[in-house]
Structure formats: C-alpha cells, structure tokens
C-alpha cells in the first residue's frame, strides 16, 4: 500500500493513472483471495458520485476499498471513471420547428485539468439537422378555382390540374385528392400524381355545351400518413371548390344512332330502298347535312345514298347464297363546313327468298346385289338446299310421275328429309342388264315451292351371302375372259416394252442418215460434201463418166437426199437435142427454172456443179493448175471492192502479187 501512495504524485497525468490502476490490481491479485464477482449497485453508484465529484480529482486520494464485497469490480469502475468523461448536447429551446430552421451549427470546446489555468483545450463543430414530422396539414392556395374545358375534349383525357401545399417533406407530404360532391362528380374523375403531388382531373363522359354549360366540383386534399401526436394541430386535409366551364365548339353532325342495321331481299331490283340514316348538327346553328358513302372497300360500291335525305339504295342485284351480309360506312358533313365529318357503320342483311331448288346432298354410288330380295333397302338418300331453313326445310321425295311404273325399284319418303331406295323384284342379272337408272323428284316446302329431278345410277354386282359386294360388271368381264389382274398387268408391260423397242429402232435408223447440206456460218451457201474421195482420175469404175460429160444423159429427176418431198414434183420435159447442138446457157436456165418451181426443194439457194463445161472456149482454159508457174500482169486489187464475200480471195491474191514484186 505504501507503493500506491508513492505514485499519487503521478495522478495528474494519464500515464500515472494507468500505472496506479495496474499496480493496485497486481497487489490485489497477489494478496487477496479471488471471490465470485458480483455487482453491488449501491457501492457502484456511490463510487460513481465520488468519481464525478471535483474534490476527488483535487484530493488525489483513492477511496477505501475495504467496505466493498468485490474489490475487482470497484477497481474496474475506478478505471472507467478516469476514461469516461463525455459531453452531452441538449436542446435549449422548446418546440423547435424544422419548417422555420432546419440546420444548426454548434462549436464544442473540451479542456483538461478541470478547466484550471494551464490546462489544454480542443474544439470542434457539430452540425445538427432537424428531422421532419407530419405537423403541418395540407392547404389549398385558393378556396375557389375555375377551369375551362372545350366540349370536344376526348373521354379519358386530362383536362386540368390542382395542387394543395404541404410544408412537410417526404412521406409526410403525401396526399390524396378526391371529389366529395358536386354535380360533375359523374362526369369528371381525379387522381393523384405521386411525383408532383398534384391532382389530375380527367373526363369520364363526353361534354355537350348545348345540354350543360358548367359543372361544380368540391375537391378534398388529405395527407395519407397522419402522426397522431400532432392531431391537436388540426385536421390534416383541406377542401376547395372547382367550377368547370364547358366551351362551345363547332362539332360535326351527330347521327341519331351509333350504328344501323338494315335488311333487303335478295334478287331485289337495282335502286331498291334499303333504309335511311339521319344526322343533325348539334350546334345552335343547325346547319344542313350532306350524306355520302366511304368507298374504301368493294362492298361500299354495291350501294348508293341520297346526299340530302340519307336514303340507301341498292346498286346491284344480290344473291344471299353468295354473300349474306354487307358492311358499309356512311359519312355526314355540314354543308357550311365540309371538313367536319362524322361516320357511322351500317350493316345490311340480305334476306332469303326461295330461289334455289333442292338437290341431292352428294353423288351416290348405288349397288344392288344379284341375290337381293324384294322390298330390301339398298340406299338411303338425303337432299340439301342453298336457301335457309325458312324456305324449304322440309323435302319431299318421289319418283317421276310422268314415267311409267318402274318394275325394278321404288322409292319411299321417310318424312325426315331422307328417302330409301327399295327393290321390287327378287333377282338381278349382270349379264342381262348391269346398270339401271332411277329418276328421283325432290321438292321443298318454300313459297313458292321449287323442285328438281336427279337420276340415280344403280349397278348390279355379285355379293356374298352377308351382303358384301364381291365384284361388279367390269371385274366380271375380265374374269369371264380368264384374265386376272396380274395377267393384265403383264400384258400391258409387254406392250410398253415393244413400243419402246420400235421407237429405239426408228431413232437409230434416222440417226444414221447424214445430211448432204451442212450450214456452218453463211446460210446462203450450201455445199454438198461427200466422205468418199474416190480413186482419182484413173478410177473410172466408181461412176459413169459419160453421164457427167453429157447432161442430157440424166433422163430421170434425181431427188435430193437432204429433203424428203411431200408432194409429187412437176414433170420435167427435156428437149431432144444432140450433144453438138446443146447450149450450156439454156441448159442452166432450164435447170434454174425447174428448181424454182419444184415444191420439194428447200427455200434456200443450192450450189449445183456440173462437170460438163460446154463447147471449147476461145479464151482458153481457166484452170488454176498451171497458174503457179506462169506470170501474169493482171491487177487483183479490184477484188477488195467486191465486198466481204471476196475478202479472203483478195487477201490471197494480194499476197501472191506482193511476193512477185519482191
């Protein structure tokens, strides 16, 4: 304990205090027996008073610990006493108002040595913000408002806004607007914009200036989050009155009905009146109205309308079975202001008349067995009618009375729009008669009644005992001939193979024929070519040289191989003349005339060559065999002026001439 008192001089500093506490704890742990710790509230509170009293800090004396039941707890409280010196900021004014002032700044100064002279100090600034509470009710700036709305405003559109002011912020300023009463509560509605906290006034029903020119609304704005601690400040809601004035607008004509349905009978004459639409000017001026049909679809062109009266008439003859309903659009505009147009849909129903006779519902394939019994039903038939059920729902079936009694079949009307075909005798034979025809007369119950006649085809077939069809006339014919289905298929296959062989043989024979005339570039020249070169001049066995030397030796006409004549050529008459008296020029003219008149000759020029040159010419031979060894002074430049046909010849002779000159 003496050591503790030696350290009292160091209590002025924090290090001395910590050291004092440490030494005291050490001595206590070594010399005192530790007991279960518990907290003595009375001693702790008493010790707290001692710690916070200024004399304790001045006397620097440790209070006696002998009276404490747990010295460790009190020593810990002593340590806390030195380290828990804090400052508390409290309000100095009553009922501070955030709406008046929201932010405050406070300067705090802390001094050691209990504020004695020579102590140190420090300061800081504390910013204080007042939080908001809902202590301000909403208020409308005015008690009376006035709003102008034109009568042309669309239903559902926003026509105005209204707002109540609230000094609070955040959720404390949220509010809801409602219409509490007024003659316009059924025409207008109000909603709240959560972002701007405004009341949006919308139109629920269309306005009509001519019927009502103004409306009055009482609008209430109330907070949605109310703090009951401040309920004494008044009701947190406010009410204002809104007067709405309806503006007059020049409106388009108004039809007396939102839509029209009209009826007209089918097959009505063109120009038949269907119905009348009516529209009026809703304004006080009551201008005249003009009617017309919007021709946007093809159906709109089937009707016409009187521009003055609005009477709709037909423009064609209608068939209900083709189109039973038409939809058109009628428009009306003011004569003084054609730009204001209103429309109305008009539906026109085509009424039915009995103009279609009944007929069989389908094509029936009626079969009767050879072993059938008399009075047996072999088929039940039904009928259909294009007209509706009001015209011919009940059908009557009968045999044609104009014909004699049918000994083979009869008909029974079942009186349920069906009829049964019955046999009148016992046996039928396919060999005797395989097909029977039964005329059936069908009539309806319309006004006037219509009827039609249909013919049923009844085939005779072989059947099993249970009535199943085994075979009919076509298959029986094949069976009698001893040919099955497989045999018939084999025969047809053989025929197809033979036809294919014949076609292939004919094609191969035609492909072996070689044309004598080959047209490559110029269709005006046809040169007959031969693949057989022959044996030369010494070969006199391949052909008759006398026939080539003497043209008159060819007595018969030689037909061309490249064209097959379809008509018989004209007979040629050759004048009998001797070899010495024949004229080559006349011979060529004669052959040219024959070629022109021959219908078997193609319509193009043919180059025909002849080995016979005629009588000896005084000009000598024109053969070019010896032209390479003889020199000629002839100028061949004129060949270039003869055209493109002689271009190649001009180039050849031009080259030869140039070689001679060089």
PDB file of C-alpha atoms in Angstrom, residues 1-24 47 50-51 54-63 75 78-79 81-83 85 112-114 116:
ATOM      1  CA  UNK A   1       0.000   0.000   0.000  1.00  0.00           C
ATOM      2  CA  UNK A   2       2.906   2.340   0.587  1.00  0.00           C
ATOM      3  CA  UNK A   3       3.845   1.937  -3.074  1.00  0.00           C
ATOM      4  CA  UNK A   4       0.467   3.171  -4.090  1.00  0.00           C
ATOM      5  CA  UNK A   5       0.802   6.367  -2.122  1.00  0.00           C
ATOM      6  CA  UNK A   6       4.219   6.963  -3.654  1.00  0.00           C
ATOM      7  CA  UNK A   7       2.562   7.118  -7.058  1.00  0.00           C
ATOM      8  CA  UNK A   8      -0.029   9.707  -6.077  1.00  0.00           C
ATOM      9  CA  UNK A   9       2.188  12.438  -7.470  1.00  0.00           C
ATOM     10  CA  UNK A  10       1.723  10.987 -10.950  1.00  0.00           C
ATOM     11  CA  UNK A  11      -2.040  11.101 -10.945  1.00  0.00           C
ATOM     12  CA  UNK A  12      -2.056  14.380 -12.846  1.00  0.00           C
ATOM     13  CA  UNK A  13      -1.089  12.529 -15.983  1.00  0.00           C
ATOM     14  CA  UNK A  14      -2.858   9.742 -17.841  1.00  0.00           C
ATOM     15  CA  UNK A  15       0.192   7.524 -17.605  1.00  0.00           C
ATOM     16  CA  UNK A  16       0.222   7.855 -13.844  1.00  0.00           C
ATOM     17  CA  UNK A  17      -3.428   6.915 -13.628  1.00  0.00           C
ATOM     18  CA  UNK A  18      -2.914   3.799 -15.737  1.00  0.00           C
ATOM     19  CA  UNK A  19       0.165   2.841 -13.774  1.00  0.00           C
ATOM     20  CA  UNK A  20      -1.698   3.341 -10.486  1.00  0.00           C
ATOM     21  CA  UNK A  21      -4.516   1.139 -11.575  1.00  0.00           C
ATOM     22  CA  UNK A  22      -2.147  -1.569 -12.788  1.00  0.00           C
ATOM     23  CA  UNK A  23      -0.152  -1.662  -9.509  1.00  0.00           C
ATOM     24  CA  UNK A  24      -3.323  -1.732  -7.443  1.00  0.00           C
ATOM     25  CA  UNK A  47     -18.403   5.305  -6.293  1.00  0.00           C
ATOM     26  CA  UNK A  50     -17.203  10.136  -5.920  1.00  0.00           C
ATOM     27  CA  UNK A  51     -15.537   9.832  -9.339  1.00  0.00           C
ATOM     28  CA  UNK A  54     -14.441  17.592  -8.245  1.00  0.00           C
ATOM     29  CA  UNK A  55     -12.962  17.027  -4.731  1.00  0.00           C
ATOM     30  CA  UNK A  56     -11.890  13.544  -5.753  1.00  0.00           C
ATOM     31  CA  UNK A  57      -9.798  14.890  -8.556  1.00  0.00           C
ATOM     32  CA  UNK A  58      -8.314  17.528  -6.241  1.00  0.00           C
ATOM     33  CA  UNK A  59      -7.508  15.280  -3.269  1.00  0.00           C
ATOM     34  CA  UNK A  60      -5.894  12.576  -5.395  1.00  0.00           C
ATOM     35  CA  UNK A  61      -6.870  10.059  -2.786  1.00  0.00           C
ATOM     36  CA  UNK A  62      -8.091   6.586  -3.549  1.00  0.00           C
ATOM     37  CA  UNK A  63     -11.272   5.836  -1.579  1.00  0.00           C
ATOM     38  CA  UNK A  75     -11.281  -1.053  -9.275  1.00  0.00           C
ATOM     39  CA  UNK A  78     -12.401   3.393 -10.985  1.00  0.00           C
ATOM     40  CA  UNK A  79     -10.680   2.863 -14.310  1.00  0.00           C
ATOM     41  CA  UNK A  81     -14.209   6.813 -14.059  1.00  0.00           C
ATOM     42  CA  UNK A  82     -10.992   8.227 -15.444  1.00  0.00           C
ATOM     43  CA  UNK A  83     -11.727   7.331 -19.064  1.00  0.00           C
ATOM     44  CA  UNK A  85     -15.595  11.892 -19.118  1.00  0.00           C
ATOM     45  CA  UNK A 112      -8.372  19.161 -19.208  1.00  0.00           C
ATOM     46  CA  UNK A 113      -7.325  19.827 -15.595  1.00  0.00           C
ATOM     47  CA  UNK A 114     -10.961  20.529 -14.857  1.00  0.00           C
ATOM     48  CA  UNK A 116      -7.831  25.127 -14.364  1.00  0.00           C
TER      49      UNK A 116
END
